[in-house]
PDB file of C-alpha atoms in Angstrom:
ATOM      1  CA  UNK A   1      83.716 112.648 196.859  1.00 46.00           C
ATOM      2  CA  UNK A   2      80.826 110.178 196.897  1.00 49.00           C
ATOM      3  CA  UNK A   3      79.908 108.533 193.683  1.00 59.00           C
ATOM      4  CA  UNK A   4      76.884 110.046 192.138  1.00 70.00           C
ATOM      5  CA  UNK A   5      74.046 107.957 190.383  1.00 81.00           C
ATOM      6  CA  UNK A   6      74.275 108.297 186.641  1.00 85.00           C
ATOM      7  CA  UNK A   7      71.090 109.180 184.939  1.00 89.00           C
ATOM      8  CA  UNK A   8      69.820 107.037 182.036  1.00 91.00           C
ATOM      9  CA  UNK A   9      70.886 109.152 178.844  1.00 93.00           C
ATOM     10  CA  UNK A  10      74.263 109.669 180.644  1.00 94.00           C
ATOM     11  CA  UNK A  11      75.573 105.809 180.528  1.00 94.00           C
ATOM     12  CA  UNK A  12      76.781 105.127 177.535  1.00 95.00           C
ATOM     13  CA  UNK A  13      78.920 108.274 178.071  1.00 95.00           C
ATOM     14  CA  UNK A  14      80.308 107.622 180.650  1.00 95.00           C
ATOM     15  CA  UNK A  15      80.782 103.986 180.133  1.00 95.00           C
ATOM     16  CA  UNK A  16      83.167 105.195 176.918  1.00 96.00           C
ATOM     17  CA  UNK A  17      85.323 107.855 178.774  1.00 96.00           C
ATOM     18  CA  UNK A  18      85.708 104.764 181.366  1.00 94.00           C
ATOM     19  CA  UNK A  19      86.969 102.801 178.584  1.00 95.00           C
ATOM     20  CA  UNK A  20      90.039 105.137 177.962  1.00 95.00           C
ATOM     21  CA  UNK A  21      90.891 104.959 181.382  1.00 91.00           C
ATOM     22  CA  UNK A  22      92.858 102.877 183.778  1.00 85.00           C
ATOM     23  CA  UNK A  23      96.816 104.269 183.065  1.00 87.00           C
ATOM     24  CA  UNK A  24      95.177 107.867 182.757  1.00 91.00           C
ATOM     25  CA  UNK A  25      93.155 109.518 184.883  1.00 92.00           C
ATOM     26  CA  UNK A  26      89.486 110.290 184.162  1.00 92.00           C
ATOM     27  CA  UNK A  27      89.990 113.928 184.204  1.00 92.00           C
ATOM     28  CA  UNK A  28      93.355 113.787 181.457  1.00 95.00           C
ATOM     29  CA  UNK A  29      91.058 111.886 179.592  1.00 96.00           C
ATOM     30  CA  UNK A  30      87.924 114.152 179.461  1.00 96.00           C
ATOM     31  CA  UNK A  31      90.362 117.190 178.474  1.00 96.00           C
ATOM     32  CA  UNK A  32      92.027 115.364 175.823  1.00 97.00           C
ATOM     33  CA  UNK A  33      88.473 114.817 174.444  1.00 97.00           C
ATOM     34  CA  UNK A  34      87.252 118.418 174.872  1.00 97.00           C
ATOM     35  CA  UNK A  35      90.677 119.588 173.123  1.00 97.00           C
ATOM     36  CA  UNK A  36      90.764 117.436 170.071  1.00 97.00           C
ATOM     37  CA  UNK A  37      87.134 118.136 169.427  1.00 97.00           C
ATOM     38  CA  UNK A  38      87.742 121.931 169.947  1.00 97.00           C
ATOM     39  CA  UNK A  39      91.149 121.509 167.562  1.00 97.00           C
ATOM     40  CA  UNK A  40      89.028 119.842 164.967  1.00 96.00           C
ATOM     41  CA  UNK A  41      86.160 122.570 164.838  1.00 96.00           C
ATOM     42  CA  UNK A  42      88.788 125.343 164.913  1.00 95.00           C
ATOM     43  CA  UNK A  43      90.492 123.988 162.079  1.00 93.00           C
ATOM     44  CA  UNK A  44      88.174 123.633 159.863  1.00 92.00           C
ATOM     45  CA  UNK A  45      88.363 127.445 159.439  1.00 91.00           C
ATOM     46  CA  UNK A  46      91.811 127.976 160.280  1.00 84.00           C
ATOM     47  CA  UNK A  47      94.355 128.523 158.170  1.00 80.00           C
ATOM     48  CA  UNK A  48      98.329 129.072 157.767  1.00 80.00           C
ATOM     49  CA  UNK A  49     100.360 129.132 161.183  1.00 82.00           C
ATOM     50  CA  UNK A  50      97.397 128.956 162.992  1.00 87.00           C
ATOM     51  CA  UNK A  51      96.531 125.562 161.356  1.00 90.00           C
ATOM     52  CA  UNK A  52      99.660 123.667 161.683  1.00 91.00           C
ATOM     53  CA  UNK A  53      99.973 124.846 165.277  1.00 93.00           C
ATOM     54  CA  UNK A  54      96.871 123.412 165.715  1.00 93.00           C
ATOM     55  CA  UNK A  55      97.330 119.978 163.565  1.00 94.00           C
ATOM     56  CA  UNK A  56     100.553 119.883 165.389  1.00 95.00           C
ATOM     57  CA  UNK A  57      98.777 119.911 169.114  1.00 96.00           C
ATOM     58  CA  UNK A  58      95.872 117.587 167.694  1.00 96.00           C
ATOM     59  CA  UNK A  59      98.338 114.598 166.522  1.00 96.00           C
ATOM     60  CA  UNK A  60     100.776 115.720 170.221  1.00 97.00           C
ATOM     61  CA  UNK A  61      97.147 114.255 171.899  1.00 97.00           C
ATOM     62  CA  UNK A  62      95.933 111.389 169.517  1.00 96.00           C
ATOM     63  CA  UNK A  63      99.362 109.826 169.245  1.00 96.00           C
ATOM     64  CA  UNK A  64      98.880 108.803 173.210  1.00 95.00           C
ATOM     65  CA  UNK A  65      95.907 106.686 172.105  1.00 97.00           C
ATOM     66  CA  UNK A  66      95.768 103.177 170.673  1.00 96.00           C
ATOM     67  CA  UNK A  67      93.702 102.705 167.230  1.00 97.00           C
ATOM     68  CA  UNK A  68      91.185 101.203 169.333  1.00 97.00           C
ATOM     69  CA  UNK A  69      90.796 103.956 171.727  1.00 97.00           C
ATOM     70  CA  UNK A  70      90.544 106.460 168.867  1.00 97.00           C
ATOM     71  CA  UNK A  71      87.594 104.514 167.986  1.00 97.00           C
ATOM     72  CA  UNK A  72      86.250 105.030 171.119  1.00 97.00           C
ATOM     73  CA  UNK A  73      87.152 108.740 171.056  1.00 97.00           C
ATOM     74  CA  UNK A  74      84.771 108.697 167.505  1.00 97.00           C
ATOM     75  CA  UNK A  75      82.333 107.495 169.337  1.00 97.00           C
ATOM     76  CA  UNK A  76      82.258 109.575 172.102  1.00 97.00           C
ATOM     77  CA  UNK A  77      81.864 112.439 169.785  1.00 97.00           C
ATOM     78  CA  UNK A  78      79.101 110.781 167.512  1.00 96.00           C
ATOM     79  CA  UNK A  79      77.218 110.487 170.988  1.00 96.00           C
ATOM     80  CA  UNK A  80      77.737 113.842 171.767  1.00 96.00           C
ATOM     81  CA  UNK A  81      76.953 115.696 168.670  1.00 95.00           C
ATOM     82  CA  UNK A  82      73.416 113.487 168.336  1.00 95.00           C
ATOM     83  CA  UNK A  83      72.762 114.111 172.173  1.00 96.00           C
ATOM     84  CA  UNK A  84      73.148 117.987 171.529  1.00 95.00           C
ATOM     85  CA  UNK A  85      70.967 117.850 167.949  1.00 94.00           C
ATOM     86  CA  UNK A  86      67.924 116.046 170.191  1.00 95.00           C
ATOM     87  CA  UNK A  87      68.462 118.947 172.467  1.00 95.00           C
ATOM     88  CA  UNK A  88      70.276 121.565 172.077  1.00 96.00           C
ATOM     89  CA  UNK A  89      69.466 123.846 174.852  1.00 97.00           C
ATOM     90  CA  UNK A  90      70.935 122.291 177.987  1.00 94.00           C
ATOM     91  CA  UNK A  91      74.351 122.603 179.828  1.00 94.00           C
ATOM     92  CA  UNK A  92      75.583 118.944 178.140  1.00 95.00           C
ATOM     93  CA  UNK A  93      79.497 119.066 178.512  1.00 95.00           C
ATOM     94  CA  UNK A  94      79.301 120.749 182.206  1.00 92.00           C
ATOM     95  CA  UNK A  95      76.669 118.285 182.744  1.00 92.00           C
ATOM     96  CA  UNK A  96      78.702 115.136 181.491  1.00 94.00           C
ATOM     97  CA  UNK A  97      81.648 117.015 183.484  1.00 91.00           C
ATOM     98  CA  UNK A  98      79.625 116.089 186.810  1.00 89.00           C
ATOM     99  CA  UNK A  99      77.931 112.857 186.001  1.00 91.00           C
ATOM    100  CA  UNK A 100      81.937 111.682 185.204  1.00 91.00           C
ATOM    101  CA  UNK A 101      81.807 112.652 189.049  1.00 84.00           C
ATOM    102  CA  UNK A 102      84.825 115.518 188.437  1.00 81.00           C
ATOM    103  CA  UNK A 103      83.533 118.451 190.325  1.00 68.00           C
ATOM    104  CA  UNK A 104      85.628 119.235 193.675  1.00 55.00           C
ATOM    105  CA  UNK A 105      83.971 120.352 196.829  1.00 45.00           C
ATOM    106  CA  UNK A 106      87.343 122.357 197.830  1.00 39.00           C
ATOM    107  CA  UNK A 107      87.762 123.830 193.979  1.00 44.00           C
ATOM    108  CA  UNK A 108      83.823 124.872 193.599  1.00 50.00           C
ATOM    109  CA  UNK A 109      84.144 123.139 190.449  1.00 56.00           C
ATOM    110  CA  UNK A 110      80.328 122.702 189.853  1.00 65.00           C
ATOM    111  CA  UNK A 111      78.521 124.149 186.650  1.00 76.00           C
ATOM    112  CA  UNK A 112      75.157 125.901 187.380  1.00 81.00           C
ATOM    113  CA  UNK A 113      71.603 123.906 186.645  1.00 88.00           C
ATOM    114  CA  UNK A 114      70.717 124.573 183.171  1.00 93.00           C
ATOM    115  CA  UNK A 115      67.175 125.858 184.837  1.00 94.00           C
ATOM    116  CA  UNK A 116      68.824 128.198 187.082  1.00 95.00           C
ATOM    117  CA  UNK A 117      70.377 130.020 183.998  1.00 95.00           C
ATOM    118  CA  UNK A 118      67.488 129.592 181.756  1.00 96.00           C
ATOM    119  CA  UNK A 119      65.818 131.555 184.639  1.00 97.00           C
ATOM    120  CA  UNK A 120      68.435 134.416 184.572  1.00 95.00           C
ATOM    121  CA  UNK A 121      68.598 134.886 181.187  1.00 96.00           C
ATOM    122  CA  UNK A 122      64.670 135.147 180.972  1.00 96.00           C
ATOM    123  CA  UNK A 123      64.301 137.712 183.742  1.00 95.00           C
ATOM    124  CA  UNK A 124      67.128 139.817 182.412  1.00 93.00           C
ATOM    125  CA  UNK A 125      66.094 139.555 178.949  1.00 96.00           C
ATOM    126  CA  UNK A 126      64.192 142.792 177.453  1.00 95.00           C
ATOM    127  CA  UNK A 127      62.994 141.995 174.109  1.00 95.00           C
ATOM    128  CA  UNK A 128      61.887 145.621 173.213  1.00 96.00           C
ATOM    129  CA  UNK A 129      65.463 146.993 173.350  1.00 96.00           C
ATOM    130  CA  UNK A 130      66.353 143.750 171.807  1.00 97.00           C
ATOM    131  CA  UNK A 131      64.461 144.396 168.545  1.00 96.00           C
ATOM    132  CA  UNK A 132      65.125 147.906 168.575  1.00 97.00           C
ATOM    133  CA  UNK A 133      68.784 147.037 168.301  1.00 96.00           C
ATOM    134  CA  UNK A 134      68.458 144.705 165.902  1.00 97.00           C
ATOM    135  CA  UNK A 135      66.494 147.389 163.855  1.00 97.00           C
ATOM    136  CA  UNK A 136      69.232 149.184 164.134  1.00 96.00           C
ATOM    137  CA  UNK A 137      71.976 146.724 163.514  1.00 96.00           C
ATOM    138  CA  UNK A 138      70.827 143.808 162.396  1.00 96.00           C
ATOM    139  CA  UNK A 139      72.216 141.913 165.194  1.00 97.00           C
ATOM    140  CA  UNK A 140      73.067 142.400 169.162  1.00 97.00           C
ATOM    141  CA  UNK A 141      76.104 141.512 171.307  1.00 96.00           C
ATOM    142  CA  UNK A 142      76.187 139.421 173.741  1.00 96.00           C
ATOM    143  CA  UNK A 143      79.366 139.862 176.278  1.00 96.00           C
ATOM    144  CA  UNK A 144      79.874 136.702 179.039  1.00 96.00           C
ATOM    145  CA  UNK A 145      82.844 137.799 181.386  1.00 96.00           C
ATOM    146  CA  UNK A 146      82.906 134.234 182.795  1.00 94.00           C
ATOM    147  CA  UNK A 147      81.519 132.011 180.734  1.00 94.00           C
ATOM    148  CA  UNK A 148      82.351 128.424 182.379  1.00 91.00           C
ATOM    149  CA  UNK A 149      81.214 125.765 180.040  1.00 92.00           C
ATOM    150  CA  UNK A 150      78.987 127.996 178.629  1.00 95.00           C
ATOM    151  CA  UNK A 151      75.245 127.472 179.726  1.00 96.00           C
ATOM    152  CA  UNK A 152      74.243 130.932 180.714  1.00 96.00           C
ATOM    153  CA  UNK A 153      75.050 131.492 177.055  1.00 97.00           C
ATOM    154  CA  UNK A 154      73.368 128.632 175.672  1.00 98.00           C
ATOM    155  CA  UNK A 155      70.077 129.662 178.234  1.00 97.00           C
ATOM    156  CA  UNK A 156      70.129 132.888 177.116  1.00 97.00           C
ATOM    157  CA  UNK A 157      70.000 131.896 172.973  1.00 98.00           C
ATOM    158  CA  UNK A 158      67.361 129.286 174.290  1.00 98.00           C
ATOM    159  CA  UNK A 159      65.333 132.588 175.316  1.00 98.00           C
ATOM    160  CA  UNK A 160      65.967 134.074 172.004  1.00 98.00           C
ATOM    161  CA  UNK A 161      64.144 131.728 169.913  1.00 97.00           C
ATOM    162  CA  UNK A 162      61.366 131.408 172.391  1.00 97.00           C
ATOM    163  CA  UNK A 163      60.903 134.978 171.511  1.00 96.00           C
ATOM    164  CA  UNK A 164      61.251 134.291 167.423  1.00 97.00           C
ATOM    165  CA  UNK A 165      64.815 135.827 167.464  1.00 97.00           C
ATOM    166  CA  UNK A 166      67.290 133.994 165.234  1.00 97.00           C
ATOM    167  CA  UNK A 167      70.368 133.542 167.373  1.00 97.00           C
ATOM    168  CA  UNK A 168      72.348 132.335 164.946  1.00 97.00           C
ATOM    169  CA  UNK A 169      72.089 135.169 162.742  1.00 97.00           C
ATOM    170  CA  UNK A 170      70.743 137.781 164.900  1.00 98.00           C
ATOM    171  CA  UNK A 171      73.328 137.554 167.990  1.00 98.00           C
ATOM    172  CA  UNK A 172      76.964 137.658 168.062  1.00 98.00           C
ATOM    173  CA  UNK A 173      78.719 136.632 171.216  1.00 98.00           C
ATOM    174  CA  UNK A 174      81.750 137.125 173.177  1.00 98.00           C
ATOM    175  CA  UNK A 175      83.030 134.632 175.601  1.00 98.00           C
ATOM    176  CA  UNK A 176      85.781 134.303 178.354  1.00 97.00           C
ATOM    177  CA  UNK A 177      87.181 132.160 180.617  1.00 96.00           C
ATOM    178  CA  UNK A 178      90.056 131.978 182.713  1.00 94.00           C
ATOM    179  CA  UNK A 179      90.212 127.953 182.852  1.00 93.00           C
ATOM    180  CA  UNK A 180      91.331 126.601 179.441  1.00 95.00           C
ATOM    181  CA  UNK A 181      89.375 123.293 179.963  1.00 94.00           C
ATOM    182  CA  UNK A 182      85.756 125.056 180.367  1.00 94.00           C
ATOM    183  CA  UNK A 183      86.690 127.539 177.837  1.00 97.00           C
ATOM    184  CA  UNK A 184      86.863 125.021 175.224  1.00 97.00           C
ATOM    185  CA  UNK A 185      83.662 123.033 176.630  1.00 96.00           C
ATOM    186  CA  UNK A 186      81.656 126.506 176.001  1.00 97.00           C
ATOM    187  CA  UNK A 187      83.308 126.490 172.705  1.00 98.00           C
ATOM    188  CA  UNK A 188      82.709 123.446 171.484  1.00 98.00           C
ATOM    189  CA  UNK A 189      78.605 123.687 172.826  1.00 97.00           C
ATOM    190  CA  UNK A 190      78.427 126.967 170.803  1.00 98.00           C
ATOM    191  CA  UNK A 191      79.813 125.533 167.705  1.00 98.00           C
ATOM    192  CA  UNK A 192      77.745 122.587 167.825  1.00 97.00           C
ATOM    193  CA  UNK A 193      74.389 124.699 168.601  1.00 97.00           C
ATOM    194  CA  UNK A 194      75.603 127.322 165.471  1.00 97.00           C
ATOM    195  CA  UNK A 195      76.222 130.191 167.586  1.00 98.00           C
ATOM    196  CA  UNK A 196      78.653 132.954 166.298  1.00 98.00           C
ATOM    197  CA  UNK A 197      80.778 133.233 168.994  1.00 98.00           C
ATOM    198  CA  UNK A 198      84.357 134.115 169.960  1.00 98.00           C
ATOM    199  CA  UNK A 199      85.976 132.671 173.373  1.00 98.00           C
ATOM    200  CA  UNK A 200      88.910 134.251 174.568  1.00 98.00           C
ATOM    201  CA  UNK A 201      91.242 132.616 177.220  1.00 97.00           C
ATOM    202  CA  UNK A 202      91.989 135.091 179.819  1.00 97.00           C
ATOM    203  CA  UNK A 203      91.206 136.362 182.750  1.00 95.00           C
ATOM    204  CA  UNK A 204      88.816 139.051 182.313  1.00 95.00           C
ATOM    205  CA  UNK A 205      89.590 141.499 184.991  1.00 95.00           C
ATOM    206  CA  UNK A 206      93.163 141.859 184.152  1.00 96.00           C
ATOM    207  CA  UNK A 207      92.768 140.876 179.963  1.00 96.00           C
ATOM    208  CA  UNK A 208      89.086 142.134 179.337  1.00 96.00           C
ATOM    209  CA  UNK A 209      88.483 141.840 175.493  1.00 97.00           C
ATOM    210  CA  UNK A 210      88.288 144.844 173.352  1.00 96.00           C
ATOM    211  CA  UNK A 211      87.809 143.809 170.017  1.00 95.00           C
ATOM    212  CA  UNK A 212      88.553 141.026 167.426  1.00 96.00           C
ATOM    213  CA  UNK A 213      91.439 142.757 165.523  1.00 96.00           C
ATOM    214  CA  UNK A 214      93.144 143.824 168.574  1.00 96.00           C
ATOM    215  CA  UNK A 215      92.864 140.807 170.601  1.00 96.00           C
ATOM    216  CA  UNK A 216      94.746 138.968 167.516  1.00 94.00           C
ATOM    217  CA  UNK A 217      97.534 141.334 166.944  1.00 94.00           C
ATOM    218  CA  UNK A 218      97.920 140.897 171.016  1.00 94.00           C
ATOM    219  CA  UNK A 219      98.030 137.107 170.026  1.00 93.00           C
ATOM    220  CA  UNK A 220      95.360 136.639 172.668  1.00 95.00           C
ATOM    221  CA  UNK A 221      93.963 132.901 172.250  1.00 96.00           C
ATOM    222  CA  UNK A 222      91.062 132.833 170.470  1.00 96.00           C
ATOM    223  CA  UNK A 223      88.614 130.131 169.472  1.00 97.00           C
ATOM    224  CA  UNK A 224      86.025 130.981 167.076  1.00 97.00           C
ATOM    225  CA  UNK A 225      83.097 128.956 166.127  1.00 97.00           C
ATOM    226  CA  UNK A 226      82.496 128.105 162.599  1.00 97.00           C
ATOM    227  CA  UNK A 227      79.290 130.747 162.365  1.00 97.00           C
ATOM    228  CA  UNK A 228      81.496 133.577 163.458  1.00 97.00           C
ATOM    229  CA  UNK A 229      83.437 132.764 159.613  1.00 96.00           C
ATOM    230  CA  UNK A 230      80.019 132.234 157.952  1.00 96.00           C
ATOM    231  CA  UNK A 231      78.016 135.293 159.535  1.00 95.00           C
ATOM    232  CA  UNK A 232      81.860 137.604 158.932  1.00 95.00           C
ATOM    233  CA  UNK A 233      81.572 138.542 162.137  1.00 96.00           C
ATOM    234  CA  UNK A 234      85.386 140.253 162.601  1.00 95.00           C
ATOM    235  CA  UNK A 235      84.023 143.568 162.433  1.00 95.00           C
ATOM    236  CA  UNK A 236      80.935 143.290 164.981  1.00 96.00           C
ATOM    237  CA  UNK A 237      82.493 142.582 168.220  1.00 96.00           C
TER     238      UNK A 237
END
C-alpha cells in the first residue's frame, strides 16, 4: 500500500507510535497501545478475579517495553485523551488507525468517514419517539451489531446533543465486535467521550447479546466503560 500524507494534527502521533517501532511491527505496537489503555480504564472499576486477570495481562504487555518507551506510551495517551477533549465527536482511533497507514486493500480494513456516519445517524434519528421513550424510561438503548472502532456510535451521540439530549445520562449503549482490536478502540472512544456503554467480543450472528447478567454468567468478554458503573446501568440493557 502507498504511503498516505499525514495531516497536520496527526504528526506528533504518529511520529510516537514510530518511535516504538523498528524490532516490532507498527501494527503489534498500535494494539499493545489500544490494550493497555483499554486494561487501565477497565480496571479502574474492576474488581476481584476480574482485576488481577487484567493487571496480570497489563504488566504481560508493558514488561516488553523499555522505561523509555513507556514514556513514550504516556505520551501517546496524554495526546490522545487532549485530542479527544478538543473534539470529541470524530472517529479518532479508526482515524489514527489509517493515518499509521494500517488499513489493507485485500482485508477491507478501512473505518467509515466520520461524516458519512454523522449522516446516518441524523437521517435515522427520530427525536419524537426518542423523547417519548425517555418519558417513559428515563433513558433509550442503543444496540450496534458491528460496531468497528466505534464512530457510528460516537455520530449518533454527536446527534443527541445537537438535539439537547444528554447522552451520557440519557442513552445506554450496547456494542459488538467480532475483531478484538476495534472492539477495544470503540471502547476506549466511549469511555473517553463518557458514554455508558458495554462492548461485547463476539460475533453477533452466532453470540448476539441478550442481556448484562446473562452475558456474564456465559463469561462472555465484556468491557464496560466507567459511566456504565456510575449511571448502574446492569439492569437497563
Amino acid at each position: 500500500m502507498a504511503s498516505i500524507k499525514v495531516k497536520p494534527e496527526y504528526k506528533e502521533l504518529v511520529k510516537l507510535f514510530n518511535q516504538l517501532t523498528g524490532s516490532r511491527s507498527l501494527w503489534q505496537v498500535f494494539n499493545d497501545c489500544i490494550e493497555i489503555k483499554a486494561l487501565s480504564i477497565q480496571n479502574t472499576f474492576c474488581f476481584g478475579i476480574n482485576f488481577s486477570k487484567n493487571e496480570t495481562r497489563y504488566k504481560d504487555i508493558i514488561k516488553n517495553y523499555s522505561d523509555n518507551e513507556i514514556d513514550v506510551i504516556l505520551h501517546i495517551f496524554a495526546e490522545i485523551t487532549n485530542m479527544i477533549e478538543k473534539n470529541p465527536f470524530r472517529d479518532l482511533l479508526g482515524d489514527l488507525y489509517m493515518q499509521l497507514n494500517m488499513g489493507s486493500d485485500s482485508l477491507g480494513q478501512f473505518f467509515t468517514p466520520y461524516a458519512v456516519s454523522y449522516a446516518m445517524a441524523e437521517n435515522t434519528f427520530d427525536k419524537i419517539k426518542t423523547e417519548l421513550e425517555i418519558s417513559k424510561k428515563g433513558y433509550i438503548s442503543l444496540l450496534e451489531p458491528a460496531a468497528g472502532g466505534g464512530a457510528n456510535v460516537i455520530a449518533f451521540c454527536e446527534v443527541l446533543k445537537n438535539h439537547k439530549i444528554n447522552y451520557q445520562t440519557q442513552c445506554v449503549i450496547v456494542c459488538q465486535e467480532l475483531s478484538k482490536l476495534t472492539a477495544l478502540m470503540c471502547y476506549t472512544a466511549l469511555s473517553l467521550i463518557g458514554c455508558a456503554a458495554v462492548i461485547k467480543v463476539a460475533d453477533s450472528l452466532t453470540e448476539p447479546y441478550t442481556n448484562y447478567f446473562k452475558e456474564c454468567s456465559k463469561g462472555a468478554e465484556l468491557w464496560t466503560t466507567p459511566m456504565f458503573h456510575v449511571q448502574n446501568c446492569y439492569k437497563k440493557v
